[in-house]
Short mmCIF file of C-alpha atoms in Angstrom, two decimals:
data_model
loop_
_atom_site.label_atom_id
_atom_site.label_comp_id
_atom_site.label_asym_id
_atom_site.label_seq_id
_atom_site.Cartn_x
_atom_site.Cartn_y
_atom_site.Cartn_z
CA SER A 1 -75.05 -72.26 6.09
CA ILE A 2 -78.79 -74.01 5.68
CA SER A 3 -81.86 -71.97 5.28
CA ALA A 4 -85.15 -73.18 6.82
CA ASP A 5 -86.67 -73.72 3.65
CA GLU A 6 -84.08 -75.63 2.34
CA ALA A 7 -84.17 -78.41 5.46
CA PRO A 8 -86.31 -80.73 4.53
CA ARG A 9 -85.28 -81.28 1.45
CA LEU A 10 -81.81 -80.80 1.69
CA ARG A 11 -80.87 -83.13 4.87
CA PRO A 12 -81.80 -86.33 3.21
CA PHE A 13 -79.22 -86.16 1.01
CA ILE A 14 -77.00 -84.28 3.52
CA ALA A 15 -77.38 -87.69 5.01
CA VAL A 16 -76.23 -89.66 2.21
CA ALA A 17 -72.62 -87.55 0.79
CA GLU A 18 -72.25 -88.40 4.73
CA LYS A 19 -72.53 -92.02 4.14
CA LEU A 20 -70.95 -92.47 0.89
CA GLY A 21 -68.67 -90.68 2.15
CA SER A 22 -67.51 -92.34 5.60
CA PHE A 23 -68.17 -95.16 2.89
CA ALA A 24 -64.78 -95.15 0.73
CA GLY A 25 -63.18 -92.96 3.40
CA GLN A 26 -63.48 -96.44 5.79
CA LEU A 27 -62.20 -98.45 2.51
CA THR A 28 -59.23 -96.22 2.33
CA ASP A 29 -55.81 -96.82 3.35
CA GLU A 30 -53.84 -95.01 1.18
CA PRO A 31 -53.28 -91.11 1.34
CA ILE A 32 -56.45 -89.72 -0.22
CA ILE A 33 -54.91 -86.81 -3.14
CA GLY A 34 -57.98 -86.26 -4.60
CA ILE A 35 -62.22 -86.13 -4.04
CA VAL A 36 -64.56 -85.80 -7.28
CA ILE A 37 -68.08 -85.72 -6.20
CA GLU A 38 -71.24 -85.93 -8.72
CA TYR A 39 -74.61 -83.98 -8.49
CA ALA A 40 -76.61 -85.38 -11.10
CA GLY A 41 -80.73 -84.34 -11.69
CA GLU A 42 -82.35 -82.40 -8.88
CA VAL A 43 -79.82 -82.94 -6.30
CA GLY A 44 -77.41 -80.18 -8.32
CA ASP A 45 -80.05 -77.26 -7.37
CA MET A 46 -79.17 -78.26 -4.08
CA ASN A 47 -76.98 -76.44 -1.54
CA MET A 48 -73.68 -77.69 -2.92
CA ARG A 49 -71.94 -76.56 -0.67
CA ALA A 50 -73.16 -78.00 2.61
CA LEU A 51 -73.58 -81.45 0.67
CA THR A 52 -69.60 -81.41 -0.29
CA SER A 53 -68.80 -80.15 3.59
CA ALA A 54 -70.72 -83.58 4.68
CA ALA A 55 -68.99 -85.51 2.01
CA LEU A 56 -65.44 -84.82 3.21
CA ALA A 57 -66.86 -84.78 7.05
CA GLY A 58 -67.46 -88.91 5.95
CA VAL A 59 -64.43 -89.04 4.47
CA LEU A 60 -62.30 -87.64 6.58
CA LYS A 61 -63.44 -88.76 10.36
CA PRO A 62 -62.54 -92.77 9.68
CA MET A 63 -58.77 -91.78 9.98
CA LEU A 64 -58.86 -88.19 11.71
CA GLY A 65 -62.10 -88.94 14.28
CA ASP A 66 -62.75 -85.06 15.54
CA VAL A 67 -64.17 -84.40 11.96
CA ASN A 68 -67.53 -82.43 10.94
CA MET A 69 -68.92 -80.11 8.36
CA VAL A 70 -67.93 -76.71 9.25
CA SER A 71 -63.85 -78.17 10.21
CA ALA A 72 -64.19 -81.33 7.02
CA PRO A 73 -63.61 -78.46 3.81
CA VAL A 74 -60.24 -76.74 5.92
CA VAL A 75 -58.63 -79.84 7.24
CA ALA A 76 -59.45 -81.18 3.24
CA ARG A 77 -57.60 -77.84 2.38
CA ASP A 78 -54.82 -78.46 4.71
CA ARG A 79 -53.89 -81.87 3.65
CA GLY A 80 -53.62 -80.85 0.60
CA ILE A 81 -56.70 -83.08 -0.63
CA LYS A 82 -57.74 -81.16 -4.69
CA VAL A 83 -61.87 -81.70 -4.09
CA ASP A 84 -63.78 -80.43 -6.97
CA GLU A 85 -67.70 -80.68 -6.98
CA VAL A 86 -69.52 -81.71 -10.46
CA ARG A 87 -73.23 -80.86 -12.04
CA GLN A 88 -74.74 -83.57 -14.53
CA THR A 89 -77.58 -83.16 -16.02
CA GLN A 90 -77.39 -86.56 -17.74
CA ARG A 91 -79.15 -88.68 -15.33
CA GLY A 92 -79.26 -92.81 -16.16
CA ALA A 93 -81.01 -95.02 -13.52
CA TYR A 94 -81.95 -93.01 -10.69
CA GLU A 95 -83.29 -88.75 -10.86
CA THR A 96 -81.00 -87.92 -9.05
CA TYR A 97 -78.45 -89.59 -6.90
CA ILE A 98 -74.55 -88.47 -5.61
CA ARG A 99 -71.57 -89.98 -6.80
CA LEU A 100 -68.25 -89.41 -4.92
CA THR A 101 -64.91 -90.63 -5.75
CA ILE A 102 -61.42 -91.13 -4.67
CA ARG A 103 -58.56 -91.16 -5.70
CA THR A 104 -55.56 -92.21 -3.70
CA GLY A 105 -51.36 -92.43 -4.63
CA LYS A 106 -52.44 -96.76 -5.79
CA MET A 107 -56.23 -96.13 -6.99
CA GLU A 108 -59.38 -94.46 -7.58
CA ARG A 109 -62.25 -96.64 -6.11
CA SER A 110 -66.77 -94.41 -6.75
CA VAL A 111 -69.83 -94.56 -4.57
CA ALA A 112 -73.25 -93.99 -5.32
CA GLY A 113 -76.24 -93.18 -3.61
CA THR A 114 -79.71 -91.85 -3.47
CA VAL A 115 -82.92 -90.95 -1.62
CA PHE A 116 -85.62 -93.28 -1.63
CA SER A 117 -89.23 -92.72 -1.55
CA ASP A 118 -88.85 -93.68 2.10
CA GLY A 119 -86.39 -90.60 2.70
CA LYS A 120 -83.43 -93.52 3.69
CA PRO A 121 -80.32 -92.89 1.23
CA ARG A 122 -78.86 -95.88 -0.42
CA ILE A 123 -75.94 -96.65 -2.27
CA ILE A 124 -76.95 -98.21 -5.85
CA GLN A 125 -73.75 -98.20 -7.31
CA ILE A 126 -69.92 -99.29 -5.94
CA LYS A 127 -66.31 -99.28 -8.90
CA GLY A 128 -69.22 -99.13 -11.79
CA ILE A 129 -70.95 -102.36 -10.51
CA GLU A 130 -74.97 -101.81 -9.89
CA LEU A 131 -75.65 -102.79 -6.32
CA GLU A 132 -78.76 -101.70 -4.46
CA SER A 133 -78.35 -102.01 -0.62
CA GLU A 134 -79.39 -99.57 2.37
CA PHE A 135 -76.74 -97.93 5.34
CA GLY A 136 -76.73 -100.54 8.22
CA PRO A 137 -75.46 -100.49 11.49
CA HIS A 138 -72.70 -102.92 11.07
CA MET A 139 -71.40 -104.24 7.74
CA LEU A 140 -69.49 -106.07 5.79
CA TYR A 141 -68.13 -105.89 2.19
CA VAL A 142 -66.50 -108.20 0.25
CA THR A 143 -64.86 -108.05 -2.80
CA ASN A 144 -64.28 -111.46 -5.12
CA MET A 145 -64.04 -112.47 -7.98
CA ASP A 146 -67.54 -114.00 -9.50
CA LYS A 147 -66.54 -117.94 -9.01
CA PRO A 148 -69.99 -121.19 -8.65
CA GLY A 149 -70.10 -121.17 -4.99
CA PHE A 150 -68.69 -118.42 -3.65
CA ILE A 151 -71.89 -116.82 -1.75
CA GLY A 152 -72.36 -120.55 -0.14
CA ALA A 153 -68.87 -120.25 1.22
CA LEU A 154 -69.69 -117.17 2.27
CA GLY A 155 -72.53 -117.17 3.92
CA MET A 156 -71.43 -120.64 5.99
CA LEU A 157 -68.27 -119.01 7.26
CA LEU A 158 -70.40 -115.92 8.89
CA GLY A 159 -73.06 -119.23 10.00
CA ASN A 160 -70.92 -121.71 11.89
CA ALA A 161 -69.01 -118.60 13.42
CA GLY A 162 -71.97 -117.68 15.02
CA VAL A 163 -72.85 -114.18 12.67
CA ASN A 164 -76.51 -113.22 12.10
CA ILE A 165 -77.03 -111.72 8.55
CA ALA A 166 -79.61 -109.24 8.54
CA THR A 167 -79.47 -108.27 4.36
CA PHE A 168 -76.98 -109.52 1.41
CA HIS A 169 -76.32 -107.54 -1.75
CA LEU A 170 -74.94 -109.06 -4.48
CA GLY A 171 -73.72 -107.02 -7.67
CA ARG A 172 -71.04 -107.73 -10.30
CA LEU A 173 -69.28 -106.41 -13.15
CA ALA A 174 -69.79 -109.51 -15.90
CA GLN A 175 -69.77 -113.05 -15.50
CA GLY A 176 -65.86 -114.06 -14.41
CA GLN A 177 -65.14 -110.77 -13.26
CA ASP A 178 -64.94 -108.71 -10.40
CA ALA A 179 -68.11 -109.07 -8.37
CA ILE A 180 -68.94 -107.37 -4.56
CA CYS A 181 -70.62 -108.69 -1.16
CA LEU A 182 -72.59 -105.89 0.98
CA VAL A 183 -73.63 -107.85 4.45
CA GLN A 184 -75.37 -105.82 6.62
CA ILE A 185 -74.76 -108.16 10.17
CA ASP A 186 -76.08 -107.56 13.28
CA GLU A 187 -73.26 -107.30 15.27
CA PRO A 188 -69.87 -105.72 14.52
CA VAL A 189 -67.12 -109.07 12.67
CA PRO A 190 -65.18 -110.21 14.74
CA ASP A 191 -61.05 -109.78 13.87
CA GLN A 192 -61.04 -113.30 13.95
CA VAL A 193 -64.00 -114.05 11.20
CA LEU A 194 -62.80 -111.39 9.08
CA ALA A 195 -59.02 -113.19 8.48
CA ALA A 196 -61.15 -115.88 7.78
CA VAL A 197 -62.66 -114.46 5.45
CA GLU A 198 -60.05 -113.23 4.00
CA LYS A 199 -58.53 -115.67 3.75
CA LEU A 200 -61.50 -117.86 0.95
CA GLY A 201 -60.44 -118.17 -2.24
CA GLN A 202 -61.17 -116.01 -4.04
CA VAL A 203 -61.64 -112.82 -2.12
CA LYS A 204 -59.57 -109.82 -3.00
CA GLN A 205 -60.46 -107.43 -0.10
CA ALA A 206 -62.88 -107.63 2.93
CA LYS A 207 -63.60 -105.15 5.63
CA ARG A 208 -65.98 -104.04 7.85
CA LEU A 209 -67.89 -101.85 7.70
CA ALA A 210 -69.91 -98.90 10.87
CA PHE A 211 -72.64 -96.36 9.42
#
């Protein structure tokens, strides 16, 4: 349970934990075998049980629907998902943040986020790639090879399809390597537009996200 004293400080980080979990859960198609949640800086001194429960609820809801903070830890245990919590004193570029890593039989994917001074949760890193973005109601996530002309091609495709872009955030590992686009849009991306994005030459993965 969450005490009245800790609630104001904790609530924004519960929102971050849940949204990071949802982000990772929506991108994961295979059965999850492990989840690691790292708490760096100030957030590591907060109510970790509540934060982890929120993160697990976020991860599991896209797959199972009716999961909440109370039921999520039990559901994760029943499904054989190993959950590890790690406190980090080393902080890096941000004073405090949460990083959530999902492991399946095929891959490992991490996403990190924090709360800015305006109290809003933000993504700060995806798969080791630095990228700063708010969580929008409707988003398009694209992993691609970093090649000239890709951003223009994606923007033109969305524009021609009548998809209105609210924000467009980019990050890459290094020149010519993996890059990520996170696009906030006004409406969900229609199926045919998502299929067209997937057909763009450099695209490795394209997913609709909702928060």
